[in-house]
Coordinates of C-alpha atoms in Angstrom, one line a residue:
Chain A
M18 CA 6.0 -10.2 22.7
V19 CA 5.1 -7.0 20.8
T20 CA 7.8 -4.3 20.8
D21 CA 6.4 -1.0 21.8
L22 CA 8.3 1.9 20.3
S23 CA 7.5 4.0 23.3
D24 CA 10.0 1.8 25.1
N25 CA 12.6 4.0 23.3
P26 CA 11.3 7.5 23.7
A27 CA 12.4 10.0 21.1
A28 CA 15.2 11.9 22.8
P29 CA 16.6 14.7 20.7
M30 CA 19.1 13.0 18.5
A31 CA 20.9 13.5 15.2
T32 CA 19.0 10.9 13.2
A33 CA 15.3 10.1 13.5
I34 CA 15.0 7.7 10.6
H35 CA 18.0 5.5 9.6
I36 CA 17.4 3.9 6.2
R37 CA 20.0 1.3 5.0
D38 CA 20.1 -0.5 1.6
L39 CA 16.3 -0.5 1.4
C40 CA 14.7 -2.4 -1.4
F41 CA 11.0 -2.6 -1.9
A42 CA 8.7 -4.2 -4.4
Y43 CA 5.1 -4.5 -5.4
H44 CA 4.7 -8.2 -6.2
T45 CA 7.7 -8.8 -8.4
K46 CA 8.0 -5.2 -9.6
P47 CA 10.9 -3.4 -7.8
A48 CA 9.9 0.1 -6.5
L49 CA 12.9 1.0 -4.4
H50 CA 16.5 0.1 -5.0
D51 CA 19.2 0.3 -2.2
V52 CA 18.0 3.4 -0.6
T53 CA 20.3 4.6 2.2
L54 CA 19.6 7.8 4.0
D55 CA 19.6 9.4 7.5
I56 CA 16.7 11.7 8.2
P57 CA 17.6 14.1 10.9
T58 CA 15.6 14.8 14.0
R59 CA 13.4 18.0 14.1
Q60 CA 14.2 19.1 10.6
I61 CA 12.1 19.1 7.5
T62 CA 13.3 16.7 4.9
A63 CA 11.7 16.9 1.4
F64 CA 11.6 14.1 -1.2
I65 CA 11.4 15.3 -4.7
G66 CA 11.3 13.5 -8.0
P67 CA 9.1 12.7 -11.0
S68 CA 5.9 10.7 -10.6
G69 CA 6.6 7.0 -10.0
C70 CA 10.1 7.6 -8.7
G71 CA 9.2 5.9 -5.4
K72 CA 9.1 8.8 -3.1
S73 CA 5.6 8.1 -1.8
T74 CA 6.4 4.4 -1.5
L75 CA 9.5 5.3 0.6
L76 CA 7.4 7.6 2.8
R77 CA 4.8 4.9 3.4
C78 CA 7.6 2.5 4.5
F79 CA 8.2 4.8 7.5
N80 CA 4.9 3.9 9.2
R81 CA 4.5 0.6 7.3
I82 CA 1.3 1.8 5.8
N83 CA 2.4 -0.1 2.6
D84 CA 1.6 -3.3 4.5
R85 CA -2.0 -2.7 3.6
I86 CA -1.3 -3.0 -0.1
P87 CA -1.5 -6.5 -1.4
G88 CA 1.8 -7.7 -2.8
A89 CA 3.8 -4.8 -1.4
H90 CA 6.9 -6.0 0.5
L91 CA 10.3 -5.2 1.6
T92 CA 12.9 -7.2 -0.2
A93 CA 16.1 -6.1 1.5
G94 CA 17.5 -3.5 3.9
S95 CA 16.3 -1.9 7.1
I96 CA 14.6 1.2 8.6
H97 CA 15.4 2.1 12.2
I98 CA 13.3 4.7 13.9
H99 CA 14.8 5.9 17.1
G100 CA 17.1 2.9 17.1
I101 CA 14.4 0.2 16.5
E102 CA 14.0 -1.8 13.3
I103 CA 10.4 -1.1 12.4
N104 CA 10.1 -4.1 10.0
R105 CA 10.5 -6.6 12.8
P106 CA 7.5 -8.9 12.9
D107 CA 6.9 -8.1 16.6
I108 CA 6.5 -4.3 16.0
D109 CA 3.3 -2.9 17.4
L110 CA 1.9 -1.3 14.2
Q111 CA -0.7 0.8 16.0
E112 CA 2.0 2.3 18.2
L113 CA 4.3 2.8 15.2
R114 CA 1.6 4.7 13.4
R115 CA 0.8 6.8 16.5
R116 CA 4.5 7.7 16.7
V117 CA 4.8 8.3 13.0
G118 CA 1.8 10.3 11.9
M119 CA 0.7 10.8 8.4
V120 CA -1.0 13.6 6.5
F121 CA -2.2 12.8 3.0
Q122 CA -2.6 14.8 -0.3
K123 CA -6.3 14.9 -0.1
Y124 CA -7.5 16.1 3.2
N125 CA -9.7 13.5 4.7
P126 CA -11.4 14.5 7.9
F127 CA -14.0 12.1 9.3
K128 CA -17.6 12.9 8.9
K129 CA -17.7 14.1 12.5
S130 CA -17.3 17.4 14.4
I131 CA -14.0 19.2 14.5
Y132 CA -13.6 18.2 18.1
E133 CA -14.4 14.5 17.4
N134 CA -11.9 14.4 14.6
V135 CA -9.1 15.5 16.9
V136 CA -9.9 13.3 19.9
F137 CA -10.9 10.3 17.9
S138 CA -7.6 8.5 18.0
P139 CA -6.6 9.5 21.6
R140 CA -10.0 8.2 22.8
L141 CA -9.4 4.9 20.9
G142 CA -6.0 4.9 22.7
G143 CA -7.8 4.9 26.0
I144 CA -8.0 8.5 27.1
R145 CA -11.6 8.8 28.4
K146 CA -11.6 11.9 30.7
R147 CA -13.4 14.8 29.1
A148 CA -11.0 17.4 30.6
A149 CA -7.9 15.5 29.2
L150 CA -9.5 15.2 25.8
D151 CA -10.5 18.9 25.8
E152 CA -6.9 19.9 26.7
L153 CA -5.5 17.6 24.0
A154 CA -7.9 19.0 21.4
E155 CA -7.0 22.6 22.2
T156 CA -3.3 21.9 22.2
A157 CA -3.5 20.0 18.9
L158 CA -5.6 22.7 17.2
R159 CA -3.3 25.4 18.5
S160 CA -0.3 23.5 17.2
A161 CA -2.0 23.3 13.8
A162 CA -2.7 27.0 13.9
L163 CA -6.4 26.3 13.7
W164 CA -7.7 27.0 17.2
D165 CA -8.5 30.7 16.8
E166 CA -10.5 29.9 13.7
V167 CA -12.6 27.0 15.1
K168 CA -12.7 27.5 18.9
D169 CA -16.3 28.8 18.8
R170 CA -17.6 26.0 16.6
L171 CA -15.7 22.9 17.8
H172 CA -18.9 20.7 17.6
T173 CA -19.9 21.6 14.1
S174 CA -19.1 19.4 11.2
A175 CA -15.4 19.3 10.1
L176 CA -16.7 19.0 6.5
A177 CA -17.9 22.7 6.7
L178 CA -14.3 23.9 7.0
S179 CA -12.4 25.3 4.0
G180 CA -9.9 23.0 2.2
G181 CA -6.9 24.6 3.9
Q182 CA -8.7 24.4 7.3
Q183 CA -9.6 20.7 6.7
Q184 CA -5.9 19.9 5.9
R185 CA -4.8 21.7 9.1
L186 CA -7.4 19.7 11.0
C187 CA -5.8 16.6 9.6
I188 CA -2.5 17.8 10.9
A189 CA -4.1 18.5 14.3
R190 CA -5.5 15.0 14.2
A191 CA -2.0 13.6 13.6
I192 CA -0.5 15.8 16.3
A193 CA -3.2 14.7 18.8
N194 CA -1.5 11.3 18.8
Q195 CA 1.6 13.0 20.1
P196 CA 3.8 11.6 17.4
D197 CA 7.6 12.1 17.0
I198 CA 7.5 12.1 13.2
L199 CA 5.0 13.6 10.8
L200 CA 4.9 12.2 7.2
M201 CA 3.2 14.4 4.7
D202 CA 2.5 13.2 1.2
E203 CA 1.9 16.3 -1.1
P204 CA 0.0 18.0 1.8
C205 CA -0.7 21.2 -0.3
A206 CA -1.4 19.6 -3.6
A207 CA -5.2 20.3 -3.3
L208 CA -4.9 23.7 -1.7
D209 CA -4.9 27.3 -3.0
P210 CA -1.7 29.4 -2.7
T211 CA -2.8 31.2 0.5
A212 CA -3.8 27.9 2.2
T213 CA -0.5 26.4 1.0
L214 CA 1.5 29.2 2.5
K215 CA -0.3 28.8 5.8
I216 CA 0.6 25.1 5.9
E217 CA 4.2 25.9 5.0
E218 CA 4.4 28.5 7.8
L219 CA 2.8 25.8 10.1
L220 CA 5.6 23.4 9.1
H221 CA 8.2 25.8 10.3
Q222 CA 6.5 26.0 13.7
L223 CA 6.0 22.2 13.9
K224 CA 9.6 21.3 13.2
K225 CA 10.5 22.7 16.6
H226 CA 8.8 19.6 18.0
Y227 CA 8.5 17.1 15.3
T228 CA 10.6 15.5 12.6
I229 CA 8.9 16.2 9.3
V230 CA 9.2 14.3 6.1
I231 CA 7.4 15.7 3.1
V232 CA 6.9 14.5 -0.4
T233 CA 6.3 17.3 -2.9
H234 CA 6.2 17.9 -6.6
N235 CA 6.4 21.6 -5.9
M236 CA 10.0 22.5 -5.9
A237 CA 9.4 26.1 -4.8
Q238 CA 7.8 24.5 -1.7
A239 CA 10.8 22.3 -1.1
T240 CA 13.1 25.4 -1.3
R241 CA 10.9 27.4 1.1
C242 CA 10.3 24.6 3.6
A243 CA 12.9 21.9 3.7
D244 CA 16.2 21.9 5.5
L245 CA 17.2 18.9 3.5
T246 CA 16.1 17.7 0.1
A247 CA 16.5 14.2 -1.4
F248 CA 16.0 13.6 -5.1
M249 CA 14.7 10.2 -6.2
Y250 CA 14.6 8.8 -9.7
L251 CA 13.4 5.4 -10.9
G252 CA 13.3 4.0 -7.3
K253 CA 16.8 5.2 -6.5
L254 CA 18.0 7.9 -4.2
I255 CA 20.1 10.0 -6.5
E256 CA 21.2 12.7 -4.3
S257 CA 20.5 14.3 -0.9
G258 CA 21.8 17.2 1.0
P259 CA 21.1 20.7 2.4
T260 CA 18.2 22.2 0.3
L261 CA 20.2 25.3 -0.7
Q262 CA 23.0 23.1 -2.0
I263 CA 20.7 20.8 -3.9
F264 CA 19.0 23.8 -5.6
T265 CA 22.2 25.8 -6.3
T266 CA 25.0 23.3 -6.9
P267 CA 23.6 19.8 -7.2
N268 CA 26.4 17.2 -7.7
N269 CA 24.5 14.8 -9.9
P270 CA 23.5 15.7 -13.5
Q271 CA 20.2 13.9 -13.1
T272 CA 19.3 16.1 -10.2
L273 CA 20.3 19.2 -12.1
A274 CA 18.2 18.1 -15.1
Y275 CA 15.2 17.6 -12.9
I276 CA 15.3 20.7 -10.7
S277 CA 16.0 22.9 -13.7
G278 CA 13.2 21.3 -15.8
S279 CA 15.6 20.1 -18.4
F280 CA 16.0 16.8 -20.3
G281 CA 19.1 15.4 -21.8
Chain B
M2 CA 20.7 20.6 -21.5
P3 CA 17.5 22.0 -23.1
H4 CA 14.6 22.7 -20.9
I5 CA 11.3 20.9 -21.3
F6 CA 9.5 24.2 -21.5
R7 CA 10.8 25.8 -24.7
D8 CA 9.9 29.4 -23.6
Y9 CA 12.5 28.9 -20.8
D10 CA 15.2 28.2 -23.4
N11 CA 14.2 31.1 -25.5
A12 CA 14.3 33.5 -22.5
I13 CA 17.7 32.3 -21.5
R14 CA 18.9 32.6 -25.1
H15 CA 17.6 36.2 -25.3
L16 CA 19.3 37.1 -22.1
Q17 CA 22.7 35.8 -23.4
E18 CA 22.2 37.5 -26.7
Y19 CA 21.4 40.9 -25.1
L20 CA 24.4 40.6 -22.9
L21 CA 26.8 39.6 -25.7
T22 CA 25.4 42.4 -27.9
M23 CA 25.9 44.8 -25.1
A24 CA 29.5 43.6 -24.7
A25 CA 30.1 44.0 -28.4
V26 CA 28.7 47.6 -28.4
T27 CA 30.7 48.4 -25.3
R28 CA 34.0 47.1 -26.8
Q29 CA 33.3 49.1 -30.0
N30 CA 32.6 52.2 -28.0
L31 CA 35.9 51.9 -26.1
E32 CA 37.8 51.2 -29.4
Q33 CA 36.2 54.2 -31.1
A34 CA 36.7 56.5 -28.1
M35 CA 40.4 55.7 -28.1
Q36 CA 40.6 56.2 -31.9
A37 CA 38.9 59.5 -31.5
L38 CA 41.5 60.5 -28.9
L39 CA 44.5 59.2 -30.8
R40 CA 43.4 60.5 -34.2
S41 CA 41.7 63.6 -33.0
D42 CA 38.5 62.4 -34.7
I43 CA 35.6 64.5 -33.4
D44 CA 33.0 62.7 -35.5
L45 CA 34.0 59.4 -34.0
A46 CA 33.9 60.8 -30.5
N47 CA 30.3 62.0 -31.3
T48 CA 29.4 58.5 -32.5
V49 CA 30.6 57.0 -29.2
I50 CA 28.6 59.5 -27.2
A51 CA 25.5 58.7 -29.2
A52 CA 25.9 55.0 -29.1
D53 CA 25.9 54.9 -25.3
T54 CA 22.1 55.1 -25.3
D55 CA 22.2 51.6 -27.1
V56 CA 24.1 50.2 -24.2
D57 CA 21.7 51.8 -21.7
E58 CA 18.8 50.2 -23.6
L59 CA 20.5 46.8 -23.7
E60 CA 21.1 47.0 -19.9
R61 CA 17.4 47.5 -19.4
K62 CA 16.6 44.5 -21.7
V63 CA 19.1 42.3 -19.8
D64 CA 17.4 43.3 -16.5
Q65 CA 13.9 42.9 -17.8
T66 CA 14.6 39.5 -19.3
G67 CA 16.5 38.4 -16.2
M68 CA 13.5 39.5 -14.0
E69 CA 11.1 37.7 -16.3
I70 CA 13.1 34.5 -16.1
L71 CA 13.1 34.8 -12.3
V72 CA 9.4 35.4 -12.1
R73 CA 8.2 32.9 -14.7
F74 CA 10.6 30.0 -14.5
H75 CA 12.0 30.1 -10.9
P76 CA 15.5 29.1 -12.2
V77 CA 17.8 27.1 -9.9
A78 CA 21.4 26.0 -10.0
T79 CA 23.2 26.9 -13.2
D80 CA 20.3 28.8 -14.7
L81 CA 19.9 30.8 -11.5
R82 CA 23.6 31.7 -11.5
L83 CA 23.4 32.6 -15.2
V84 CA 20.6 35.1 -14.6
I85 CA 22.3 36.6 -11.6
A86 CA 25.7 36.8 -13.2
S87 CA 24.4 38.2 -16.5
M88 CA 22.5 41.0 -14.7
K89 CA 25.6 41.9 -12.7
I90 CA 27.9 41.7 -15.8
S91 CA 25.5 44.0 -17.7
T92 CA 25.9 46.6 -14.9
N93 CA 29.7 46.4 -15.2
L94 CA 29.4 46.8 -19.0
E95 CA 27.2 49.8 -18.7
R96 CA 29.8 51.5 -16.5
I97 CA 32.6 50.6 -18.9
S98 CA 30.6 52.2 -21.7
D99 CA 30.1 55.3 -19.5
H100 CA 33.9 55.4 -19.2
A101 CA 34.2 55.1 -23.0
V102 CA 31.8 58.1 -23.3
G103 CA 33.9 60.0 -20.8
I104 CA 37.0 59.3 -22.9
A105 CA 35.3 60.4 -26.1
K106 CA 34.1 63.7 -24.4
R107 CA 37.6 64.4 -23.2
A108 CA 39.1 63.6 -26.6
R109 CA 36.7 66.2 -28.0
K110 CA 37.8 68.8 -25.4
I111 CA 41.5 68.1 -26.0
H112 CA 41.0 68.5 -29.7
R113 CA 39.1 71.8 -29.2
S114 CA 41.6 73.3 -26.7
Q115 CA 45.2 72.2 -27.2
P116 CA 45.9 68.9 -29.1
L117 CA 48.8 67.1 -27.6
Q118 CA 51.2 64.7 -29.3
E119 CA 51.6 62.9 -26.0
V120 CA 48.1 61.4 -26.2
Q121 CA 50.0 58.4 -27.6
W122 CA 51.4 57.8 -24.1
I123 CA 47.9 56.5 -23.2
E124 CA 48.0 53.6 -25.8
P125 CA 49.8 50.9 -23.7
L126 CA 47.3 51.5 -20.9
Y127 CA 44.4 51.2 -23.3
T128 CA 45.9 48.1 -24.9
H129 CA 46.0 46.4 -21.5
A130 CA 42.5 47.6 -20.4
Y131 CA 41.0 46.5 -23.7
A132 CA 42.7 43.0 -23.3
L133 CA 41.2 42.7 -19.8
L134 CA 37.7 43.5 -21.2
R135 CA 38.1 41.1 -24.1
D136 CA 39.3 38.3 -21.8
A137 CA 36.5 39.0 -19.4
M138 CA 33.8 38.6 -22.1
D139 CA 35.7 35.6 -23.6
S140 CA 35.6 33.9 -20.2
Y141 CA 31.8 34.4 -20.2
T142 CA 31.3 33.2 -23.8
N143 CA 33.6 30.2 -23.5
H144 CA 32.5 29.2 -19.9
D145 CA 36.2 29.6 -19.0
S146 CA 36.3 30.0 -15.2
A147 CA 40.2 29.9 -15.2
L148 CA 40.4 32.8 -17.6
G149 CA 37.9 34.7 -15.4
Q150 CA 39.9 34.1 -12.3
S151 CA 43.2 35.1 -14.0
L152 CA 42.0 38.7 -14.6
H153 CA 42.9 39.9 -11.2
A154 CA 46.6 39.2 -11.7
K155 CA 46.5 40.9 -15.1
D156 CA 44.8 43.9 -13.6
K157 CA 47.8 44.5 -11.3
E158 CA 50.0 45.2 -14.3
L159 CA 47.4 47.7 -15.5
D160 CA 47.4 49.4 -12.1
R161 CA 51.2 49.6 -12.3
L162 CA 51.1 51.2 -15.7
H163 CA 48.4 53.6 -14.5
K164 CA 50.4 54.8 -11.6
Q165 CA 53.5 55.2 -13.8
L166 CA 51.6 57.2 -16.4
T167 CA 49.7 59.4 -13.9
R168 CA 53.1 60.3 -12.3
T169 CA 54.4 61.3 -15.7
L170 CA 51.3 63.3 -16.6
S171 CA 51.3 65.1 -13.3
E172 CA 54.9 66.1 -13.8
Q173 CA 53.9 67.6 -17.1
L174 CA 51.0 69.4 -15.6
E175 CA 53.2 70.9 -12.9
K176 CA 55.7 72.3 -15.3
P177 CA 55.6 76.1 -15.4
D178 CA 54.8 76.1 -19.1
G179 CA 52.6 73.0 -19.0
G180 CA 49.5 74.3 -17.5
S181 CA 47.3 73.0 -20.2
A182 CA 44.0 71.4 -19.2
S183 CA 44.7 68.7 -21.8
W184 CA 47.2 67.1 -19.3
L185 CA 44.4 67.0 -16.8
H186 CA 42.1 65.3 -19.4
L187 CA 44.7 62.7 -20.0
I188 CA 45.0 62.0 -16.3
F189 CA 41.2 61.4 -16.1
I190 CA 41.3 59.2 -19.3
A191 CA 44.1 57.1 -17.7
R192 CA 41.9 56.9 -14.6
S193 CA 39.0 55.7 -16.7
L194 CA 41.1 53.0 -18.3
E195 CA 42.3 51.8 -14.9
R196 CA 38.6 51.6 -13.8
I197 CA 37.7 49.6 -16.9
G198 CA 40.3 47.1 -15.8
D199 CA 38.7 46.9 -12.4
L200 CA 35.2 46.5 -13.9
S201 CA 36.5 43.7 -16.2
V202 CA 37.9 41.9 -13.1
N203 CA 34.4 42.1 -11.7
I204 CA 33.1 40.5 -14.8
G205 CA 35.7 37.7 -14.5
E206 CA 34.6 37.1 -10.9
E207 CA 31.0 36.8 -12.0
V208 CA 32.0 34.2 -14.6
V209 CA 33.8 32.2 -11.8
F210 CA 30.6 32.3 -9.8
L211 CA 28.6 31.3 -12.8
E212 CA 30.7 28.4 -13.9
S213 CA 31.9 27.0 -10.6
S214 CA 29.6 28.5 -8.0
R215 CA 32.6 30.1 -6.1
D216 CA 32.5 33.6 -4.8
I217 CA 36.0 35.0 -5.2
R218 CA 35.1 38.6 -4.8
H219 CA 37.2 40.6 -2.3
E220 CA 39.4 37.5 -1.8
H221 CA 42.6 39.3 -2.9
R222 CA 41.8 42.1 -0.5
K223 CA 41.9 39.8 2.5
P224 CA 44.7 40.7 4.8
T225 CA 47.5 38.1 4.8
P226 CA 48.4 36.8 8.3
P227 CA 51.5 38.4 9.7
T228 CA 54.6 36.3 9.3
Q229 CA 56.1 35.0 12.4
P230 CA 59.6 36.4 13.1
P231 CA 62.2 33.7 12.7
S232 CA 62.9 31.9 16.0
P233 CA 66.3 32.6 17.4

């Protein structure tokens, strides 16, 4: 029997993602070591750390998108989302990825119209009625703060939008699946400062309804957006806590060295 | 720990150098203002008054460098506290230097009107105020949070001395034959030294914030809860 995560709907609760002693490897090369962390519901949690520290690997564990990488495997530990261990073999991966949406660094809309991008996944999920799809598209585009900009050209190519608009379309596409959790891997890395601020403002709106986990190299972005910040280094979670505390009085000298751009 | 970006280290070093130079000039101004008073040295008083522009210029440099660090390097944690504390300390130093100038100007006036032997009465107050300023800047230089925190208790002794001296000077002023404006100048000089103590305490509080991220300002002014009457 395949476990459907929707059997356990996301009621407002303290912890959305419960990570315990997580170890992960690519073939024989360890990438994550004993990561233990609780990611709170309807808050923005930012992962920071130097390249190769494992933050994107950890993010991809939350919707098991790592499963697609040959040789990538969990070696120990557990991840519970809304109380369910997502690494169980009977987990419905399609449902998991619907509930745990993902937005990538490089915006990647389909070569379709704006409207078709948003309704693509719900339609695959079985929603066929035009009125329902229309409503879903409008809601998702409004949530992604894109509706006013595209409502008169929904059936034109998504690729004609600006970079910032394309990324917000990708967020709308994830929202259309009615997820509980949104994972964002460097969502603003390819955007100009204005588009970046629009996405950041959007995150503040979205966290009222979704748990957001973001990976960023931009520490100013983490300080502006995140309620909690977790610092990773060499596959280990070094320190996590309220963002203001991490950026004003970090407890760990490695965190201090990283956030202040020092070496020692 | 050095920063990866060397310009960042340079800017931090400049900020600290400007502040320490400012502290050195301020201390010198205070020393010379008191010497001008005690020795009736008009030239020295004029030197102090002229040197205040150096302190003003250094205050501007501290602020400019601090702002540049905030804009260019987005400091966090220790670096952020260093910038904030240094900018606030420089404001306190500038005020201390203003008080030194005030003392020098009054020393000049006393000398020109009616020199008093009793200017020596000011010396214990000055010694105490100067020690507070010295300790405040030592706490900054030596990253000594405990020394910074200890200044408030030491300032209480200065307050006590100030009250005592003000009472004595007021009595002199009120005497039928003691209507000299010089007594009034001495009262204002005593007031300046008492304020220098307060400003040094402020610097100590900034050092505590800088070194241990604790905000101890106004803590000593918090009302103490009323004590319960003993139960019968």
